Amino acid sequence: MVTIGVYGAFAAKAGRFLLILGSVTIAASQLVLWAIVKDGSDPGCWLLALALFIGGLGLGLAAPILVSVVLAGVPGRNAGAAGGVLSTVNQIGGAIGIAVLGTIFFTTAAGSTNGPPALTDYSDALSIVLLTSADLYIITALVMFALPKSAAEHTE
């Protein structure tokens, strides 16, 4: 809710920049969460809330403008089809991301012992997933430089 107000004020001019900033902010939240949980101790709810708040700021910057920036170069007559493709790719990407990160987590947690995983096994697995996730958000931010700079209005 804090950053979503930025959308209306700057979306048309700084669309791609907001997406990149949002992605980097989400990566930062993953790194903050990693720093909090990496040693396996109980972090407490306030530290977890801090990491989630930072992630929420990033989502508030990126999510509202994503469709506008990605579809900025699409002619108005094709906007519906392009929006459908974007939605489909978004859903498939989310499913693949969950599958890959989940596989990394459970393979890492289960692979360190012969018996049931210990609490430290879960902490180690989560640390790897959080670092991987942060890396993927940074890569995504770099790929976003290929998007149009602004969220242009369709004239057709």
PDB file of N, CA and C in Angstrom, residues 37-125:
ATOM      1  N   VAL A  37      17.535 -15.750   8.737  1.00  0.00           N
ATOM      2  CA  VAL A  37      17.312 -17.179   9.003  1.00  0.00           C
ATOM      3  C   VAL A  37      18.529 -18.061   8.777  1.00  0.00           C
ATOM      4  N   LYS A  38      19.620 -17.535   8.287  1.00  0.00           N
ATOM      5  CA  LYS A  38      20.746 -18.383   7.883  1.00  0.00           C
ATOM      6  C   LYS A  38      21.377 -19.175   9.022  1.00  0.00           C
ATOM      7  N   ASP A  39      21.319 -18.679  10.245  1.00  0.00           N
ATOM      8  CA  ASP A  39      21.962 -19.409  11.342  1.00  0.00           C
ATOM      9  C   ASP A  39      21.046 -20.434  12.009  1.00  0.00           C
ATOM     10  N   GLY A  40      19.789 -20.478  11.610  1.00  0.00           N
ATOM     11  CA  GLY A  40      18.869 -21.495  12.121  1.00  0.00           C
ATOM     12  C   GLY A  40      18.205 -21.150  13.432  1.00  0.00           C
ATOM     13  N   SER A  41      18.475 -19.991  13.986  1.00  0.00           N
ATOM     14  CA  SER A  41      17.823 -19.627  15.244  1.00  0.00           C
ATOM     15  C   SER A  41      16.455 -19.009  14.972  1.00  0.00           C
ATOM     16  N   ASP A  42      15.656 -18.911  16.002  1.00  0.00           N
ATOM     17  CA  ASP A  42      14.319 -18.328  15.876  1.00  0.00           C
ATOM     18  C   ASP A  42      14.449 -16.818  15.684  1.00  0.00           C
ATOM     19  N   PRO A  43      14.041 -16.290  14.525  1.00  0.00           N
ATOM     20  CA  PRO A  43      14.249 -14.868  14.252  1.00  0.00           C
ATOM     21  C   PRO A  43      13.242 -13.948  14.940  1.00  0.00           C
ATOM     22  N   GLY A  44      12.129 -14.486  15.350  1.00  0.00           N
ATOM     23  CA  GLY A  44      11.086 -13.642  15.931  1.00  0.00           C
ATOM     24  C   GLY A  44      10.252 -13.003  14.838  1.00  0.00           C
ATOM     25  N   CYS A  45       9.060 -12.591  15.202  1.00  0.00           N
ATOM     26  CA  CYS A  45       8.122 -12.108  14.194  1.00  0.00           C
ATOM     27  C   CYS A  45       8.487 -10.727  13.656  1.00  0.00           C
ATOM     28  N   TRP A  46       9.149  -9.872  14.432  1.00  0.00           N
ATOM     29  CA  TRP A  46       9.433  -8.517  13.962  1.00  0.00           C
ATOM     30  C   TRP A  46      10.480  -8.500  12.858  1.00  0.00           C
ATOM     31  N   LEU A  47      11.494  -9.333  12.962  1.00  0.00           N
ATOM     32  CA  LEU A  47      12.501  -9.394  11.899  1.00  0.00           C
ATOM     33  C   LEU A  47      11.914  -9.988  10.624  1.00  0.00           C
ATOM     34  N   LEU A  48      11.078 -11.001  10.781  1.00  0.00           N
ATOM     35  CA  LEU A  48      10.412 -11.567   9.606  1.00  0.00           C
ATOM     36  C   LEU A  48       9.481 -10.543   8.973  1.00  0.00           C
ATOM     37  N   ALA A  49       8.784  -9.785   9.811  1.00  0.00           N
ATOM     38  CA  ALA A  49       7.887  -8.741   9.292  1.00  0.00           C
ATOM     39  C   ALA A  49       8.676  -7.692   8.522  1.00  0.00           C
ATOM     40  N   LEU A  50       9.879  -7.359   8.965  1.00  0.00           N
ATOM     41  CA  LEU A  50      10.716  -6.394   8.248  1.00  0.00           C
ATOM     42  C   LEU A  50      11.042  -6.879   6.843  1.00  0.00           C
ATOM     43  N   ALA A  51      11.475  -8.139   6.738  1.00  0.00           N
ATOM     44  CA  ALA A  51      11.800  -8.701   5.423  1.00  0.00           C
ATOM     45  C   ALA A  51      10.566  -8.739   4.528  1.00  0.00           C
ATOM     46  N   LEU A  52       9.436  -9.129   5.084  1.00  0.00           N
ATOM     47  CA  LEU A  52       8.203  -9.181   4.296  1.00  0.00           C
ATOM     48  C   LEU A  52       7.729  -7.781   3.905  1.00  0.00           C
ATOM     49  N   PHE A  53       7.945  -6.798   4.758  1.00  0.00           N
ATOM     50  CA  PHE A  53       7.590  -5.412   4.439  1.00  0.00           C
ATOM     51  C   PHE A  53       8.419  -4.907   3.262  1.00  0.00           C
ATOM     52  N   ILE A  54       9.713  -5.192   3.274  1.00  0.00           N
ATOM     53  CA  ILE A  54      10.576  -4.783   2.157  1.00  0.00           C
ATOM     54  C   ILE A  54      10.113  -5.459   0.870  1.00  0.00           C
ATOM     55  N   GLY A  55       9.788  -6.745   0.940  1.00  0.00           N
ATOM     56  CA  GLY A  55       9.266  -7.443  -0.240  1.00  0.00           C
ATOM     57  C   GLY A  55       7.965  -6.847  -0.729  1.00  0.00           C
ATOM     58  N   GLY A  56       7.102  -6.453   0.201  1.00  0.00           N
ATOM     59  CA  GLY A  56       5.842  -5.808  -0.167  1.00  0.00           C
ATOM     60  C   GLY A  56       6.060  -4.477  -0.858  1.00  0.00           C
ATOM     61  N   LEU A  57       7.076  -3.732  -0.422  1.00  0.00           N
ATOM     62  CA  LEU A  57       7.409  -2.472  -1.106  1.00  0.00           C
ATOM     63  C   LEU A  57       7.791  -2.747  -2.564  1.00  0.00           C
ATOM     64  N   GLY A  58       8.599  -3.779  -2.771  1.00  0.00           N
ATOM     65  CA  GLY A  58       9.003  -4.140  -4.129  1.00  0.00           C
ATOM     66  C   GLY A  58       7.831  -4.573  -4.990  1.00  0.00           C
ATOM     67  N   LEU A  59       6.966  -5.387  -4.431  1.00  0.00           N
ATOM     68  CA  LEU A  59       5.780  -5.815  -5.180  1.00  0.00           C
ATOM     69  C   LEU A  59       4.875  -4.641  -5.505  1.00  0.00           C
ATOM     70  N   GLY A  60       4.766  -3.702  -4.570  1.00  0.00           N
ATOM     71  CA  GLY A  60       3.942  -2.517  -4.810  1.00  0.00           C
ATOM     72  C   GLY A  60       4.488  -1.640  -5.914  1.00  0.00           C
ATOM     73  N   LEU A  61       5.796  -1.661  -6.111  1.00  0.00           N
ATOM     74  CA  LEU A  61       6.400  -0.895  -7.203  1.00  0.00           C
ATOM     75  C   LEU A  61       6.220  -1.598  -8.544  1.00  0.00           C
ATOM     76  N   ALA A  62       6.374  -2.917  -8.549  1.00  0.00           N
ATOM     77  CA  ALA A  62       6.423  -3.646  -9.808  1.00  0.00           C
ATOM     78  C   ALA A  62       5.070  -4.143 -10.314  1.00  0.00           C
ATOM     79  N   ALA A  63       4.271  -4.704  -9.444  1.00  0.00           N
ATOM     80  CA  ALA A  63       3.058  -5.392  -9.884  1.00  0.00           C
ATOM     81  C   ALA A  63       2.045  -4.495 -10.600  1.00  0.00           C
ATOM     82  N   PRO A  64       1.735  -3.307 -10.097  1.00  0.00           N
ATOM     83  CA  PRO A  64       0.685  -2.523 -10.756  1.00  0.00           C
ATOM     84  C   PRO A  64       1.041  -2.068 -12.165  1.00  0.00           C
ATOM     85  N   ILE A  65       2.316  -1.872 -12.437  1.00  0.00           N
ATOM     86  CA  ILE A  65       2.706  -1.311 -13.724  1.00  0.00           C
ATOM     87  C   ILE A  65       3.200  -2.355 -14.713  1.00  0.00           C
ATOM     88  N   LEU A  66       3.358  -3.579 -14.274  1.00  0.00           N
ATOM     89  CA  LEU A  66       3.910  -4.625 -15.133  1.00  0.00           C
ATOM     90  C   LEU A  66       3.175  -4.744 -16.457  1.00  0.00           C
ATOM     91  N   VAL A  67       1.887  -4.859 -16.415  1.00  0.00           N
ATOM     92  CA  VAL A  67       1.105  -5.032 -17.639  1.00  0.00           C
ATOM     93  C   VAL A  67       1.253  -3.815 -18.549  1.00  0.00           C
ATOM     94  N   SER A  68       1.199  -2.624 -17.978  1.00  0.00           N
ATOM     95  CA  SER A  68       1.294  -1.401 -18.784  1.00  0.00           C
ATOM     96  C   SER A  68       2.623  -1.287 -19.507  1.00  0.00           C
ATOM     97  N   VAL A  69       3.705  -1.624 -18.842  1.00  0.00           N
ATOM     98  CA  VAL A  69       5.023  -1.507 -19.468  1.00  0.00           C
ATOM     99  C   VAL A  69       5.231  -2.611 -20.493  1.00  0.00           C
ATOM    100  N   VAL A  70       4.875  -3.826 -20.141  1.00  0.00           N
ATOM    101  CA  VAL A  70       5.089  -4.941 -21.056  1.00  0.00           C
ATOM    102  C   VAL A  70       4.258  -4.770 -22.326  1.00  0.00           C
ATOM    103  N   LEU A  71       3.057  -4.228 -22.203  1.00  0.00           N
ATOM    104  CA  LEU A  71       2.179  -4.078 -23.365  1.00  0.00           C
ATOM    105  C   LEU A  71       2.304  -2.708 -24.039  1.00  0.00           C
ATOM    106  N   ALA A  72       3.258  -1.881 -23.596  1.00  0.00           N
ATOM    107  CA  ALA A  72       3.375  -0.523 -24.134  1.00  0.00           C
ATOM    108  C   ALA A  72       3.620  -0.504 -25.638  1.00  0.00           C
ATOM    109  N   GLY A  73       4.358  -1.440 -26.152  1.00  0.00           N
ATOM    110  CA  GLY A  73       4.667  -1.445 -27.572  1.00  0.00           C
ATOM    111  C   GLY A  73       3.674  -2.211 -28.436  1.00  0.00           C
ATOM    112  N   VAL A  74       2.622  -2.731 -27.844  1.00  0.00           N
ATOM    113  CA  VAL A  74       1.642  -3.529 -28.578  1.00  0.00           C
ATOM    114  C   VAL A  74       0.539  -2.612 -29.105  1.00  0.00           C
ATOM    115  N   PRO A  75       0.217  -2.709 -30.388  1.00  0.00           N
ATOM    116  CA  PRO A  75      -0.884  -1.904 -30.926  1.00  0.00           C
ATOM    117  C   PRO A  75      -2.188  -2.209 -30.183  1.00  0.00           C
ATOM    118  N   GLY A  76      -3.026  -1.212 -30.029  1.00  0.00           N
ATOM    119  CA  GLY A  76      -4.273  -1.344 -29.291  1.00  0.00           C
ATOM    120  C   GLY A  76      -5.137  -2.499 -29.768  1.00  0.00           C
ATOM    121  N   ARG A  77      -5.181  -2.735 -31.070  1.00  0.00           N
ATOM    122  CA  ARG A  77      -6.030  -3.811 -31.602  1.00  0.00           C
ATOM    123  C   ARG A  77      -5.543  -5.195 -31.174  1.00  0.00           C
ATOM    124  N   ASN A  78      -4.276  -5.306 -30.747  1.00  0.00           N
ATOM    125  CA  ASN A  78      -3.716  -6.591 -30.311  1.00  0.00           C
ATOM    126  C   ASN A  78      -3.543  -6.670 -28.795  1.00  0.00           C
ATOM    127  N   ALA A  79      -3.977  -5.644 -28.086  1.00  0.00           N
ATOM    128  CA  ALA A  79      -3.741  -5.578 -26.641  1.00  0.00           C
ATOM    129  C   ALA A  79      -4.416  -6.727 -25.888  1.00  0.00           C
ATOM    130  N   GLY A  80      -5.610  -7.119 -26.276  1.00  0.00           N
ATOM    131  CA  GLY A  80      -6.308  -8.207 -25.601  1.00  0.00           C
ATOM    132  C   GLY A  80      -5.570  -9.524 -25.730  1.00  0.00           C
ATOM    133  N   ALA A  81      -5.128  -9.838 -26.932  1.00  0.00           N
ATOM    134  CA  ALA A  81      -4.385 -11.079 -27.149  1.00  0.00           C
ATOM    135  C   ALA A  81      -3.050 -11.041 -26.413  1.00  0.00           C
ATOM    136  N   ALA A  82      -2.370  -9.906 -26.481  1.00  0.00           N
ATOM    137  CA  ALA A  82      -1.081  -9.783 -25.798  1.00  0.00           C
ATOM    138  C   ALA A  82      -1.264  -9.878 -24.283  1.00  0.00           C
ATOM    139  N   GLY A  83      -2.326  -9.304 -23.764  1.00  0.00           N
ATOM    140  CA  GLY A  83      -2.605  -9.401 -22.336  1.00  0.00           C
ATOM    141  C   GLY A  83      -2.859 -10.840 -21.918  1.00  0.00           C
ATOM    142  N   GLY A  84      -3.551 -11.585 -22.758  1.00  0.00           N
ATOM    143  CA  GLY A  84      -3.787 -13.001 -22.475  1.00  0.00           C
ATOM    144  C   GLY A  84      -2.497 -13.800 -22.468  1.00  0.00           C
ATOM    145  N   VAL A  85      -1.624 -13.511 -23.435  1.00  0.00           N
ATOM    146  CA  VAL A  85      -0.329 -14.189 -23.480  1.00  0.00           C
ATOM    147  C   VAL A  85       0.492 -13.830 -22.241  1.00  0.00           C
ATOM    148  N   LEU A  86       0.494 -12.547 -21.870  1.00  0.00           N
ATOM    149  CA  LEU A  86       1.231 -12.111 -20.683  1.00  0.00           C
ATOM    150  C   LEU A  86       0.718 -12.825 -19.439  1.00  0.00           C
ATOM    151  N   SER A  87      -0.584 -12.920 -19.287  1.00  0.00           N
ATOM    152  CA  SER A  87      -1.161 -13.596 -18.135  1.00  0.00           C
ATOM    153  C   SER A  87      -0.773 -15.074 -18.104  1.00  0.00           C
ATOM    154  N   THR A  88      -0.809 -15.705 -19.263  1.00  0.00           N
ATOM    155  CA  THR A  88      -0.437 -17.120 -19.351  1.00  0.00           C
ATOM    156  C   THR A  88       1.033 -17.323 -19.008  1.00  0.00           C
ATOM    157  N   VAL A  89       1.899 -16.492 -19.572  1.00  0.00           N
ATOM    158  CA  VAL A  89       3.331 -16.599 -19.291  1.00  0.00           C
ATOM    159  C   VAL A  89       3.596 -16.335 -17.810  1.00  0.00           C
ATOM    160  N   ASN A  90       2.877 -15.383 -17.232  1.00  0.00           N
ATOM    161  CA  ASN A  90       3.029 -15.086 -15.813  1.00  0.00           C
ATOM    162  C   ASN A  90       2.658 -16.303 -14.955  1.00  0.00           C
ATOM    163  N   GLN A  91       1.553 -16.952 -15.282  1.00  0.00           N
ATOM    164  CA  GLN A  91       1.125 -18.132 -14.530  1.00  0.00           C
ATOM    165  C   GLN A  91       2.104 -19.288 -14.694  1.00  0.00           C
ATOM    166  N   ILE A  92       2.555 -19.526 -15.916  1.00  0.00           N
ATOM    167  CA  ILE A  92       3.506 -20.612 -16.168  1.00  0.00           C
ATOM    168  C   ILE A  92       4.832 -20.323 -15.466  1.00  0.00           C
ATOM    169  N   GLY A  93       5.288 -19.078 -15.538  1.00  0.00           N
ATOM    170  CA  GLY A  93       6.532 -18.701 -14.864  1.00  0.00           C
ATOM    171  C   GLY A  93       6.452 -18.901 -13.363  1.00  0.00           C
ATOM    172  N   GLY A  94       5.319 -18.528 -12.783  1.00  0.00           N
ATOM    173  CA  GLY A  94       5.135 -18.725 -11.343  1.00  0.00           C
ATOM    174  C   GLY A  94       5.149 -20.198 -10.969  1.00  0.00           C
ATOM    175  N   ALA A  95       4.479 -21.016 -11.770  1.00  0.00           N
ATOM    176  CA  ALA A  95       4.446 -22.457 -11.497  1.00  0.00           C
ATOM    177  C   ALA A  95       5.834 -23.078 -11.629  1.00  0.00           C
ATOM    178  N   ILE A  96       6.571 -22.686 -12.658  1.00  0.00           N
ATOM    179  CA  ILE A  96       7.929 -23.215 -12.843  1.00  0.00           C
ATOM    180  C   ILE A  96       8.833 -22.747 -11.701  1.00  0.00           C
ATOM    181  N   GLY A  97       8.703 -21.476 -11.316  1.00  0.00           N
ATOM    182  CA  GLY A  97       9.514 -20.948 -10.220  1.00  0.00           C
ATOM    183  C   GLY A  97       9.263 -21.692  -8.922  1.00  0.00           C
ATOM    184  N   ILE A  98       8.004 -21.924  -8.607  1.00  0.00           N
ATOM    185  CA  ILE A  98       7.666 -22.665  -7.385  1.00  0.00           C
ATOM    186  C   ILE A  98       8.200 -24.089  -7.467  1.00  0.00           C
ATOM    187  N   ALA A  99       8.068 -24.713  -8.627  1.00  0.00           N
ATOM    188  CA  ALA A  99       8.547 -26.083  -8.783  1.00  0.00           C
ATOM    189  C   ALA A  99      10.067 -26.170  -8.626  1.00  0.00           C
ATOM    190  N   VAL A 100      10.785 -25.249  -9.250  1.00  0.00           N
ATOM    191  CA  VAL A 100      12.251 -25.283  -9.178  1.00  0.00           C
ATOM    192  C   VAL A 100      12.732 -24.969  -7.764  1.00  0.00           C
ATOM    193  N   LEU A 101      12.213 -23.892  -7.170  1.00  0.00           N
ATOM    194  CA  LEU A 101      12.653 -23.533  -5.819  1.00  0.00           C
ATOM    195  C   LEU A 101      12.218 -24.581  -4.790  1.00  0.00           C
ATOM    196  N   GLY A 102      11.034 -25.146  -4.972  1.00  0.00           N
ATOM    197  CA  GLY A 102      10.585 -26.218  -4.083  1.00  0.00           C
ATOM    198  C   GLY A 102      11.463 -27.453  -4.198  1.00  0.00           C
ATOM    199  N   THR A 103      11.843 -27.792  -5.419  1.00  0.00           N
ATOM    200  CA  THR A 103      12.725 -28.938  -5.629  1.00  0.00           C
ATOM    201  C   THR A 103      14.091 -28.700  -4.987  1.00  0.00           C
ATOM    202  N   ILE A 104      14.622 -27.489  -5.165  1.00  0.00           N
ATOM    203  CA  ILE A 104      15.898 -27.154  -4.529  1.00  0.00           C
ATOM    204  C   ILE A 104      15.780 -27.274  -3.012  1.00  0.00           C
ATOM    205  N   PHE A 105      14.693 -26.740  -2.457  1.00  0.00           N
ATOM    206  CA  PHE A 105      14.505 -26.768  -1.005  1.00  0.00           C
ATOM    207  C   PHE A 105      14.439 -28.193  -0.484  1.00  0.00           C
ATOM    208  N   PHE A 106      13.547 -29.012  -1.031  1.00  0.00           N
ATOM    209  CA  PHE A 106      13.345 -30.344  -0.479  1.00  0.00           C
ATOM    210  C   PHE A 106      14.509 -31.282  -0.788  1.00  0.00           C
ATOM    211  N   THR A 107      15.163 -31.092  -1.915  1.00  0.00           N
ATOM    212  CA  THR A 107      16.345 -31.900  -2.218  1.00  0.00           C
ATOM    213  C   THR A 107      17.473 -31.567  -1.251  1.00  0.00           C
ATOM    214  N   THR A 108      17.666 -30.290  -0.980  1.00  0.00           N
ATOM    215  CA  THR A 108      18.720 -29.867  -0.056  1.00  0.00           C
ATOM    216  C   THR A 108      18.409 -30.300   1.365  1.00  0.00           C
ATOM    217  N   ALA A 109      17.173 -30.139   1.797  1.00  0.00           N
ATOM    218  CA  ALA A 109      16.799 -30.496   3.172  1.00  0.00           C
ATOM    219  C   ALA A 109      16.899 -31.998   3.405  1.00  0.00           C
ATOM    220  N   ALA A 110      16.472 -32.779   2.451  1.00  0.00           N
ATOM    221  CA  ALA A 110      16.451 -34.232   2.636  1.00  0.00           C
ATOM    222  C   ALA A 110      17.797 -34.870   2.329  1.00  0.00           C
ATOM    223  N   GLY A 111      18.638 -34.187   1.584  1.00  0.00           N
ATOM    224  CA  GLY A 111      19.883 -34.796   1.139  1.00  0.00           C
ATOM    225  C   GLY A 111      21.000 -34.804   2.154  1.00  0.00           C
ATOM    226  N   SER A 112      20.831 -34.134   3.292  1.00  0.00           N
ATOM    227  CA  SER A 112      21.953 -34.009   4.218  1.00  0.00           C
ATOM    228  C   SER A 112      21.988 -35.090   5.308  1.00  0.00           C
ATOM    229  N   THR A 113      20.914 -35.833   5.500  1.00  0.00           N
ATOM    230  CA  THR A 113      20.884 -36.875   6.523  1.00  0.00           C
ATOM    231  C   THR A 113      20.192 -38.116   5.989  1.00  0.00           C
ATOM    232  N   ASN A 114      20.404 -39.242   6.683  1.00  0.00           N
ATOM    233  CA  ASN A 114      19.720 -40.480   6.304  1.00  0.00           C
ATOM    234  C   ASN A 114      18.344 -40.569   6.935  1.00  0.00           C
ATOM    235  N   GLY A 115      18.151 -39.920   8.072  1.00  0.00           N
ATOM    236  CA  GLY A 115      16.866 -39.935   8.758  1.00  0.00           C
ATOM    237  C   GLY A 115      16.065 -38.695   8.385  1.00  0.00           C
ATOM    238  N   PRO A 116      15.098 -38.358   9.213  1.00  0.00           N
ATOM    239  CA  PRO A 116      14.314 -37.153   8.953  1.00  0.00           C
ATOM    240  C   PRO A 116      15.203 -35.904   9.047  1.00  0.00           C
ATOM    241  N   PRO A 117      14.916 -34.903   8.238  1.00  0.00           N
ATOM    242  CA  PRO A 117      15.747 -33.695   8.281  1.00  0.00           C
ATOM    243  C   PRO A 117      15.675 -33.007   9.646  1.00  0.00           C
ATOM    244  N   ALA A 118      16.797 -32.466  10.050  1.00  0.00           N
ATOM    245  CA  ALA A 118      16.863 -31.698  11.297  1.00  0.00           C
ATOM    246  C   ALA A 118      16.499 -30.250  10.998  1.00  0.00           C
ATOM    247  N   LEU A 119      16.262 -29.477  12.031  1.00  0.00           N
ATOM    248  CA  LEU A 119      15.917 -28.068  11.868  1.00  0.00           C
ATOM    249  C   LEU A 119      16.995 -27.324  11.086  1.00  0.00           C
ATOM    250  N   THR A 120      18.255 -27.635  11.329  1.00  0.00           N
ATOM    251  CA  THR A 120      19.340 -26.960  10.600  1.00  0.00           C
ATOM    252  C   THR A 120      19.323 -27.316   9.120  1.00  0.00           C
ATOM    253  N   ASP A 121      18.849 -28.520   8.776  1.00  0.00           N
ATOM    254  CA  ASP A 121      18.735 -28.898   7.370  1.00  0.00           C
ATOM    255  C   ASP A 121      17.732 -27.989   6.658  1.00  0.00           C
ATOM    256  N   TYR A 122      16.622 -27.701   7.331  1.00  0.00           N
ATOM    257  CA  TYR A 122      15.623 -26.805   6.747  1.00  0.00           C
ATOM    258  C   TYR A 122      16.163 -25.385   6.627  1.00  0.00           C
ATOM    259  N   SER A 123      16.910 -24.957   7.624  1.00  0.00           N
ATOM    260  CA  SER A 123      17.506 -23.616   7.595  1.00  0.00           C
ATOM    261  C   SER A 123      18.494 -23.498   6.433  1.00  0.00           C
ATOM    262  N   ASP A 124      19.325 -24.516   6.260  1.00  0.00           N
ATOM    263  CA  ASP A 124      20.283 -24.509   5.155  1.00  0.00           C
ATOM    264  C   ASP A 124      19.567 -24.506   3.807  1.00  0.00           C
ATOM    265  N   ALA A 125      18.529 -25.313   3.695  1.00  0.00           N
ATOM    266  CA  ALA A 125      17.773 -25.382   2.441  1.00  0.00           C
ATOM    267  C   ALA A 125      17.090 -24.055   2.137  1.00  0.00           C
TER     268      ALA A 125
END
